[in-house]
PDB file of C-alpha atoms and ligand atoms in Angstrom:
ATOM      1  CA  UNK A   1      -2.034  40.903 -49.962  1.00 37.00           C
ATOM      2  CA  UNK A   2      -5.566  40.527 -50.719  1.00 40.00           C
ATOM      3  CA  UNK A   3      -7.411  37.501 -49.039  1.00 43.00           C
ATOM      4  CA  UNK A   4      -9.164  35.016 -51.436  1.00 46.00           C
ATOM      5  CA  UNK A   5     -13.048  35.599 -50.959  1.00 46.00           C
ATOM      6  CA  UNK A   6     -14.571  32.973 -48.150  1.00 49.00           C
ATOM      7  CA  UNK A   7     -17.808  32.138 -48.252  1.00 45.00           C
ATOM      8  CA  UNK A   8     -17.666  31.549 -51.855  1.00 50.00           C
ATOM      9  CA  UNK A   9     -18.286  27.739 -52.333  1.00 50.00           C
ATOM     10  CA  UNK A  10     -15.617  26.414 -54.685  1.00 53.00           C
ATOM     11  CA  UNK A  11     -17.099  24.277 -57.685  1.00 68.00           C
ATOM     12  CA  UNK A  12     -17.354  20.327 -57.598  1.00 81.00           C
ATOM     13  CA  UNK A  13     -19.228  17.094 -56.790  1.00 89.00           C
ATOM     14  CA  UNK A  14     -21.885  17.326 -53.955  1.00 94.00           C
ATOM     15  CA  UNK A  15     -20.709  16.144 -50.993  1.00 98.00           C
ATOM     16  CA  UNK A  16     -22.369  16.048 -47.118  1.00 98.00           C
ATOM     17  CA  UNK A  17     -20.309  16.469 -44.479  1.00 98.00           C
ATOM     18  CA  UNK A  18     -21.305  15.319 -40.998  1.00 98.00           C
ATOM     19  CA  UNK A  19     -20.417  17.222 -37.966  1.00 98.00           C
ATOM     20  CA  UNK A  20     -20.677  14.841 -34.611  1.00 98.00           C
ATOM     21  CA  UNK A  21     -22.966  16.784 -32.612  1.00 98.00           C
ATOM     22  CA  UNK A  22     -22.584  15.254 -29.465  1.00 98.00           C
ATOM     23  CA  UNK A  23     -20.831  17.949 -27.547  1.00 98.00           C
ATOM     24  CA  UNK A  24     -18.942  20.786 -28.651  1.00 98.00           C
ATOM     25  CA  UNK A  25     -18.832  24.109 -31.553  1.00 98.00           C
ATOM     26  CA  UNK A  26     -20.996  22.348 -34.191  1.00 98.00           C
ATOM     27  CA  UNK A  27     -23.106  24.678 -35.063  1.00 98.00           C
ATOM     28  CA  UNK A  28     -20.257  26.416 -36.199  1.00 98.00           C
ATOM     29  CA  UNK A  29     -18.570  24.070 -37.748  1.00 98.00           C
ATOM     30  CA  UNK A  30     -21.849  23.491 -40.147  1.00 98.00           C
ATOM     31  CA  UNK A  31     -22.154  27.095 -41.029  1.00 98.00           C
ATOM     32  CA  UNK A  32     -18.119  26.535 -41.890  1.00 98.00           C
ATOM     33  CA  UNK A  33     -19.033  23.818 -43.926  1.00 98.00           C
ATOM     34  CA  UNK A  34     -21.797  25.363 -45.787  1.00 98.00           C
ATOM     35  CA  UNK A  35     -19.712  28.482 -46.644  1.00 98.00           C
ATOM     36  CA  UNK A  36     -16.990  25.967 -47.885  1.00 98.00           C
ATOM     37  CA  UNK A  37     -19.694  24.366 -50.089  1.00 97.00           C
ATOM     38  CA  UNK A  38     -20.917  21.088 -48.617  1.00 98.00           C
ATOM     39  CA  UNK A  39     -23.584  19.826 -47.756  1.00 98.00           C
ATOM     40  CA  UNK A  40     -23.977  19.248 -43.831  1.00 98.00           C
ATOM     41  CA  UNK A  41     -25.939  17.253 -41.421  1.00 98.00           C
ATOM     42  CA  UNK A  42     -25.536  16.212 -37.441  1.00 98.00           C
ATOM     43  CA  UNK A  43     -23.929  12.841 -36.628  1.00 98.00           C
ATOM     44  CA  UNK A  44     -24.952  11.239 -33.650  1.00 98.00           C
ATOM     45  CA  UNK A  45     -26.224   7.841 -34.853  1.00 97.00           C
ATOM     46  CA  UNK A  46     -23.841   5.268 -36.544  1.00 97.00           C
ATOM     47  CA  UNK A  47     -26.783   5.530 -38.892  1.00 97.00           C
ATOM     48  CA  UNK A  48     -26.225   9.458 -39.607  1.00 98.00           C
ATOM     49  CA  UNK A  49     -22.522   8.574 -40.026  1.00 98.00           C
ATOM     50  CA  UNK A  50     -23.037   5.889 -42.828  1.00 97.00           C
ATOM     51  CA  UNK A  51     -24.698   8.424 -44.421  1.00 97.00           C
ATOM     52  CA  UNK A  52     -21.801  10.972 -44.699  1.00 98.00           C
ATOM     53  CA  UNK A  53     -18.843  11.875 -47.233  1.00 98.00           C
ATOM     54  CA  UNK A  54     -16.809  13.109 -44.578  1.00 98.00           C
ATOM     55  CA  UNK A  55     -16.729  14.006 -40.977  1.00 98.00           C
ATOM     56  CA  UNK A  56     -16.073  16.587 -39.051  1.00 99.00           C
ATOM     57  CA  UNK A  57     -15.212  16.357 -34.889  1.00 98.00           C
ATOM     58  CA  UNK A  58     -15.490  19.774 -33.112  1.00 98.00           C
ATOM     59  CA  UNK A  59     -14.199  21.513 -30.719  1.00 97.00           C
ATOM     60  CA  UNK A  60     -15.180  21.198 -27.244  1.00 97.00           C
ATOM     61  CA  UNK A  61     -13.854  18.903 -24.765  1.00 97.00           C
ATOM     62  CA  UNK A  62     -12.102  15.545 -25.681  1.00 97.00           C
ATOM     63  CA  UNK A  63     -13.304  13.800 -22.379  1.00 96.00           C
ATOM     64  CA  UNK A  64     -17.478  14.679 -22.650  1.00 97.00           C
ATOM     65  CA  UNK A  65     -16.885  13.815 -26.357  1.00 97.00           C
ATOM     66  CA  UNK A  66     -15.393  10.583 -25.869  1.00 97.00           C
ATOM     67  CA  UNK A  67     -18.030   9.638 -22.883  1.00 96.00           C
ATOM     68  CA  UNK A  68     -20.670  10.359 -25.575  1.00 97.00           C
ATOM     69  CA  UNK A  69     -19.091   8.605 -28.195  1.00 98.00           C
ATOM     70  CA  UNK A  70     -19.739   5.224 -26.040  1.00 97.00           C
ATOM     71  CA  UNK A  71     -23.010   6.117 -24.668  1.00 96.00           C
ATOM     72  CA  UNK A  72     -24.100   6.681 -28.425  1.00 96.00           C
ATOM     73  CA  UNK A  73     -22.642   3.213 -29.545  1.00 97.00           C
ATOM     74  CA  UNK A  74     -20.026   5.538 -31.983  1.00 97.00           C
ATOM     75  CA  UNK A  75     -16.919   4.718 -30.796  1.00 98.00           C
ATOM     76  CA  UNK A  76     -16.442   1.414 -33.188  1.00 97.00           C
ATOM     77  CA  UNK A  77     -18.423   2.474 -35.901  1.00 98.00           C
ATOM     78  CA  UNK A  78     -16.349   5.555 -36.054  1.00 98.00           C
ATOM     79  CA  UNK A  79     -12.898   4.226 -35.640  1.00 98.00           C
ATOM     80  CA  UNK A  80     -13.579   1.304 -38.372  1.00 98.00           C
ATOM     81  CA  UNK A  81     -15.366   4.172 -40.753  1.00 98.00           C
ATOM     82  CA  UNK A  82     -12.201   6.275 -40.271  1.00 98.00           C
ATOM     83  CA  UNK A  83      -9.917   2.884 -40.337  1.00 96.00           C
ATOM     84  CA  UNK A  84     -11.545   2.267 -43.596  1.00 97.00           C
ATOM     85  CA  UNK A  85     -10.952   5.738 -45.491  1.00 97.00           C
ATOM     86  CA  UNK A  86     -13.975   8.720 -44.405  1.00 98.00           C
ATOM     87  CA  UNK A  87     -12.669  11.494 -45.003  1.00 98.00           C
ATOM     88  CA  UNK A  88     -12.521  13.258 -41.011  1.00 98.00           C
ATOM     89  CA  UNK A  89     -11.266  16.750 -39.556  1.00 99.00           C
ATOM     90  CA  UNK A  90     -11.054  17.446 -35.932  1.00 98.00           C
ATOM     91  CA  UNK A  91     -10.484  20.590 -34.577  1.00 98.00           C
ATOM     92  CA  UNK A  92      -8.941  20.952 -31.078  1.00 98.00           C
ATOM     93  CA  UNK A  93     -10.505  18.502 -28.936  1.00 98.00           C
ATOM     94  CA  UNK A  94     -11.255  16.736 -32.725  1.00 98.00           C
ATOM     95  CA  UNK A  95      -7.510  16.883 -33.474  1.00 98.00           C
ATOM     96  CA  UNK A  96      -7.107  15.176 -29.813  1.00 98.00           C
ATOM     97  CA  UNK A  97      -9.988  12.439 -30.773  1.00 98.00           C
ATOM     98  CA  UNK A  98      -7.960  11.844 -33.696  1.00 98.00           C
ATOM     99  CA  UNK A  99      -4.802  10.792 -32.201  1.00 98.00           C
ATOM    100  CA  UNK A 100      -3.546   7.221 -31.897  1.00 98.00           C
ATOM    101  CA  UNK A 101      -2.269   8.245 -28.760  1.00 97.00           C
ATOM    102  CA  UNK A 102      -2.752  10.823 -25.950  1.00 96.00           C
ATOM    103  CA  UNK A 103      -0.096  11.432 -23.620  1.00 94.00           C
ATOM    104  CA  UNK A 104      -2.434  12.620 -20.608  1.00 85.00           C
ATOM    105  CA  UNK A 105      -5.910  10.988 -21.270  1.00 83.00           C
ATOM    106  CA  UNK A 106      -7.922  11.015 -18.368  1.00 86.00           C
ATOM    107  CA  UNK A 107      -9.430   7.752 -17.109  1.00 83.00           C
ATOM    108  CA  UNK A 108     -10.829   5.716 -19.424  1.00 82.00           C
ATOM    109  CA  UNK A 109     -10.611   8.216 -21.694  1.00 88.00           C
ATOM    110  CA  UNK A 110     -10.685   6.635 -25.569  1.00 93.00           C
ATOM    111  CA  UNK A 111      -9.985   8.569 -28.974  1.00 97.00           C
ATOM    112  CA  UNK A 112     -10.729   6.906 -32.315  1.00 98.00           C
ATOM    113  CA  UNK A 113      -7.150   7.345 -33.376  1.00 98.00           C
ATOM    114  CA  UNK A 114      -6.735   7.363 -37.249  1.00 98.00           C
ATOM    115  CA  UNK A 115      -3.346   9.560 -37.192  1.00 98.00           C
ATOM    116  CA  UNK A 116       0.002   8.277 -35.928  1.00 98.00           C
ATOM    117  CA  UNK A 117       0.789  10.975 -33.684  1.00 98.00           C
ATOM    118  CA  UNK A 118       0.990  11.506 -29.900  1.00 98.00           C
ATOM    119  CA  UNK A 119      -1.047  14.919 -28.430  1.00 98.00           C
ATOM    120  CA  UNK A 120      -0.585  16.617 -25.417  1.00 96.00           C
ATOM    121  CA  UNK A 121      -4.170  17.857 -24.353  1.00 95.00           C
ATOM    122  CA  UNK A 122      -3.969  21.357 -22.975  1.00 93.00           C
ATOM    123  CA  UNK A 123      -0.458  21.894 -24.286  1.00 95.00           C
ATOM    124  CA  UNK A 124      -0.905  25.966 -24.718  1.00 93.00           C
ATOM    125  CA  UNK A 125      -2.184  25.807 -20.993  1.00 86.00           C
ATOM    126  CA  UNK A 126      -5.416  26.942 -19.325  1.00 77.00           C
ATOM    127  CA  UNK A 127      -8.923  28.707 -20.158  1.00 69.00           C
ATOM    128  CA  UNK A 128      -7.267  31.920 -19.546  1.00 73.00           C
ATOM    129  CA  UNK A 129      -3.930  31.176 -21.003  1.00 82.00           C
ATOM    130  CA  UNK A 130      -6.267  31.349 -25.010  1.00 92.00           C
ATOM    131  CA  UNK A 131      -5.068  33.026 -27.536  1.00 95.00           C
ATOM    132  CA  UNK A 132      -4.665  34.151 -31.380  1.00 97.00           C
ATOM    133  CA  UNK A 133      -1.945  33.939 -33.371  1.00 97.00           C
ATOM    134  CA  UNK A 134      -1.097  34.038 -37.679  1.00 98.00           C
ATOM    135  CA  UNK A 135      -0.883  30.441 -38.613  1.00 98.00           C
ATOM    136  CA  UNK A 136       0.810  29.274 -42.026  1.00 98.00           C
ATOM    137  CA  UNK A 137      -0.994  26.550 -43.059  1.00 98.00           C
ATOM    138  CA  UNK A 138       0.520  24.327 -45.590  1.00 98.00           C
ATOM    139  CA  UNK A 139      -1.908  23.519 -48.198  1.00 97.00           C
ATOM    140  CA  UNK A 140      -3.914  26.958 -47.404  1.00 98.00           C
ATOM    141  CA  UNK A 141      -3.439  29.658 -50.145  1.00 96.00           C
ATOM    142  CA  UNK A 142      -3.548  33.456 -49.663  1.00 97.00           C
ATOM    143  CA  UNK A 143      -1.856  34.161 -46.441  1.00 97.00           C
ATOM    144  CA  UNK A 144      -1.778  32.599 -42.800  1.00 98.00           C
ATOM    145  CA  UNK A 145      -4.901  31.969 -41.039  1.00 98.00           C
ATOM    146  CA  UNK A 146      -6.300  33.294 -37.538  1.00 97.00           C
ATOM    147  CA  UNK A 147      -5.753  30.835 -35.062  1.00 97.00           C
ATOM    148  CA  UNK A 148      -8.252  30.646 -32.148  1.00 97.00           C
ATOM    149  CA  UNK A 149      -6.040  28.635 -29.448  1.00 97.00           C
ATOM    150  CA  UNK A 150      -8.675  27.807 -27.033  1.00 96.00           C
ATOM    151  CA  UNK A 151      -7.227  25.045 -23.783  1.00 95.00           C
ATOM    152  CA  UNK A 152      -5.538  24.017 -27.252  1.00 97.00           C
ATOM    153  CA  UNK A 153      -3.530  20.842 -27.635  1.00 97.00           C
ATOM    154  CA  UNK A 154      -0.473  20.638 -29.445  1.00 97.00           C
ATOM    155  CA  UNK A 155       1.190  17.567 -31.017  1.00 98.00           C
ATOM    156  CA  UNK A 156       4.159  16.058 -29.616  1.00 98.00           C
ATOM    157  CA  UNK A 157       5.227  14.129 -31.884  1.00 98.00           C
ATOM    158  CA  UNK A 158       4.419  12.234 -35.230  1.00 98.00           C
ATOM    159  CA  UNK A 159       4.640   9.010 -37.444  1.00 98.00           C
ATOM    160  CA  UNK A 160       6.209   8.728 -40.581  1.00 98.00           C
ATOM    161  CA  UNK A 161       3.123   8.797 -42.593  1.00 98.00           C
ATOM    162  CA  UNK A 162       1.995  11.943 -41.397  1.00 98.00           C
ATOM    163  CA  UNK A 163       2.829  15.297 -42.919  1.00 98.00           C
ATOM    164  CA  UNK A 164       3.076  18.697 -40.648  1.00 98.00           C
ATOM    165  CA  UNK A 165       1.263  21.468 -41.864  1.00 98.00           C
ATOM    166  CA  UNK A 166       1.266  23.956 -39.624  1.00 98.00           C
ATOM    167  CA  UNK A 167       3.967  24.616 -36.411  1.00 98.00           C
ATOM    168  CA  UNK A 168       3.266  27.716 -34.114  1.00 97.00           C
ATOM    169  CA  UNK A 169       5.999  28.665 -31.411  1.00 95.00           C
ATOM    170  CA  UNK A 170       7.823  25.512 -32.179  1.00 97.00           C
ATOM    171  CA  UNK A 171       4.788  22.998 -31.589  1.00 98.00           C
ATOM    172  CA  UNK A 172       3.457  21.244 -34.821  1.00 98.00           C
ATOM    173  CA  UNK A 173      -0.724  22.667 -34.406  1.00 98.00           C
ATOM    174  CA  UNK A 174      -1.555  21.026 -37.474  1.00 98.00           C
ATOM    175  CA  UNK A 175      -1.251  17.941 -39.197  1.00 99.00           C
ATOM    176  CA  UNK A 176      -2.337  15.669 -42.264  1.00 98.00           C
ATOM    177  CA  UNK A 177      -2.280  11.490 -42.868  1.00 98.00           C
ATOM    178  CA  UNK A 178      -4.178  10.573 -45.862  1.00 97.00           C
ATOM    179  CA  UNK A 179      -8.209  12.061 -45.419  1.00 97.00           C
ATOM    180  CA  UNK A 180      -7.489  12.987 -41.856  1.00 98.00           C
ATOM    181  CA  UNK A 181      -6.883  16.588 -41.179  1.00 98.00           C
ATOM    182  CA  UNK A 182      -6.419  18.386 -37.799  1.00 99.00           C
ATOM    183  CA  UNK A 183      -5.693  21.236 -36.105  1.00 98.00           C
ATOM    184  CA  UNK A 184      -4.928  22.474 -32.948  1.00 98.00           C
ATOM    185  CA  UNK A 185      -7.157  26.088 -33.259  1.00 98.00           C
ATOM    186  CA  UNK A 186     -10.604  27.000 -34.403  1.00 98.00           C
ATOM    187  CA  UNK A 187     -10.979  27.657 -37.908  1.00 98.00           C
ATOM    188  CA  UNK A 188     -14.714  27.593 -37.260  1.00 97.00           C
ATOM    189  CA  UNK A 189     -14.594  30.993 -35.150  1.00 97.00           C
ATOM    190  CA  UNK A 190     -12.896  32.752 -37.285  1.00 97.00           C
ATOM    191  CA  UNK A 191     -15.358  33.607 -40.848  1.00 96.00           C
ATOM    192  CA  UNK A 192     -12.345  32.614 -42.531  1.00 98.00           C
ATOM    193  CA  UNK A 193     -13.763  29.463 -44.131  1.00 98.00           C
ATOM    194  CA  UNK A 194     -10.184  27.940 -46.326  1.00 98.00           C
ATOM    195  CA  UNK A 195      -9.243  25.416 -43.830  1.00 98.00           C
ATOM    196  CA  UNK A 196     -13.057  23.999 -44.148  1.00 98.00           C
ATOM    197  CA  UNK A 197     -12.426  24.303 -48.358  1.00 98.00           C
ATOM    198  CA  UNK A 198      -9.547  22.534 -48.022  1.00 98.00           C
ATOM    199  CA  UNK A 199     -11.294  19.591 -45.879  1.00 98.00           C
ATOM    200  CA  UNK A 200     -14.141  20.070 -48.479  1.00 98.00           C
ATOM    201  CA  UNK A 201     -11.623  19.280 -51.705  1.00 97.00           C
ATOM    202  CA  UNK A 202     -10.379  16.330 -49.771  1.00 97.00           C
ATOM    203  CA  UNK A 203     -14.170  15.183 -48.935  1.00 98.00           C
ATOM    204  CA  UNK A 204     -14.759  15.804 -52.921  1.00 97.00           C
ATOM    205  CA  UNK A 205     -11.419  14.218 -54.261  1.00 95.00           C
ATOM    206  CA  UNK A 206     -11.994  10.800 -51.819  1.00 93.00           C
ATOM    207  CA  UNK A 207     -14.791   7.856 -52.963  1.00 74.00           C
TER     208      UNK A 207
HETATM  209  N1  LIG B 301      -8.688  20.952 -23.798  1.00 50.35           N
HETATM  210  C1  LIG B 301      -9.819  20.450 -24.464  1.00 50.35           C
HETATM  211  C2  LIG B 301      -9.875  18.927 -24.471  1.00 50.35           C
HETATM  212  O1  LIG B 301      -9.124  18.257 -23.820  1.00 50.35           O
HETATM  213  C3  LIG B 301      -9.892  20.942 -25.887  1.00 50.35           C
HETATM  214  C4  LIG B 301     -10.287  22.384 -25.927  1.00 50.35           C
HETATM  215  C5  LIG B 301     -10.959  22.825 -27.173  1.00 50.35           C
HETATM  216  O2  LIG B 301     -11.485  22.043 -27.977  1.00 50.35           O
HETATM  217  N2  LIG B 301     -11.048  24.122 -27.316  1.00 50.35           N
HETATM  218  O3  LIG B 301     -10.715  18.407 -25.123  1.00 50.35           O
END
C-alpha cells in the first residue's frame, strides 16, 4: 500500500501552532508542524500562548516540564486556556502533562490535565527498554504509523468522554477528548508527518 505523501501541507485556514519550548523535542515538533502546514512559534510566555491556535507539548520529561511550567508562571494560564477549548497535543511526556491524573507523579509533580484519563509514566519501562512498533491510529489514513516508544507512558485507564485511538500490546498509547490529542510515541521522529495533519485539521476546524 502506498503511503499518502507527508510533507505536503493539506489546504485550509492559517493557523499557528505553538510548541512549549521549555524542555523537551521541540524543534522537532515545529519542523512536524510546518510539514503538516501550520504556522509555528515557541511558547514559553503566557503571552506567546494567547497568541496561538493550538498547542503542542513535547516530548521530554514530564517532571523538568512541569518544574518549568511554574517557574514560567504557565501552569494556570495553560490549564484554563486548555479548560477553555485550545486546541493541544502532547506527545509522551505531553500525553502525561495532559492527564487529569498520574498514577506515579513524583513530588509535587503537577500536569495541566484536560483529558479524563489516568497515565502510568514509564509504563513500557526504562531508557533501554525503547522501542518501535506499527501503530494503527484511528483517525490516521494510509496505513499504521512508526511508533518511537521512548521511557513511554501508557494509559491506564479512561473517562467516558474520551475516545481510544490507538492500543499497542494491549495498552491504549493514544487517545482523543474533544481538541486534545495524545500519544504515547514520537510522531515527531519519525518524517512521517499525519499524526501532526491530523492535530493541524483539528487546530483548523476549532475557533
Ligand atoms: N518518561 C518520561 C516522563 O516521565 C517521558 C519520556 C518521553 O517523553 N520520551 O516524562
Amino acid at each position: 500500500m502506498s503511503r499518502p505523501a507527508t510533507g505536503r501541507p493539506a489546504a485550509g485556514r492559517p493557523v499557528t501552532v505553538g510548541v512549549l519550548a521549555l524542555q523537551g523535542d521541540v524543534r522537532e515538533h515545529l519542523a512536524a508542524l510546518a510539514a503538516a502546514g501550520a504556522g509555528t512559534v515557541q511558547v514559553r510566555r503566557p503571552e506567546e500562548l494567547a497568541a496561538v491556535d493550538g498547542l503542542v507539548i513535547p516530548g521530554g520529561e514530564s517532571t523538568t516540564i512541569s518544574k518549568l511550567a511554574a517557574l514560567f508562571g504557565l501552569t494556570e494560564p495553560l490549564r484554563a486556556a486548555i479548560r477553555g477549548g485550545l486546541p493541544v497535543y502532547g506527545s509522551c511526556a505531553g500525553l502525561i502533562m495532559l492527564a487529569d491524573k498520574i498514577l506515579d507523579p513524583r513530588s509535587g509533580q503537577e500536569t495541566f490535565g484536560g483529558i479524563d484519563m489516568i497515565v502510568r509514566r514509564n509504563a513500557f519501562g526504562r531508557q533501554n527498554e525503547s522501542f518501535e512498533a506499527a501503530v494503527d491510529v484511528s483517525g490516521v489514513d494510509g496505513g499504521p504509523v512508526q511508533g518511537v516508544f521512548i521511557r513511554a507512558p501508557w494509559v491506564e485507564s479512561v473517562g467516558a468522554d474520551v475516545e481510544v485511538l490507538a492500543e499497542h500490546g494491549g495498552h491504549i498509547v493514544a487517545v482523543r477528548q474533544g481538541q486534545a490529542l495524545a500519544t504515547a510515541f514520537h510522531p515527531e521522529l519519525t518524517g512521517d508527518h499525519r499524526v501532526h495533519e491530523l492535530f493541524v485539521a483539528t487546530v483548523r476546524s476549532t475557533g
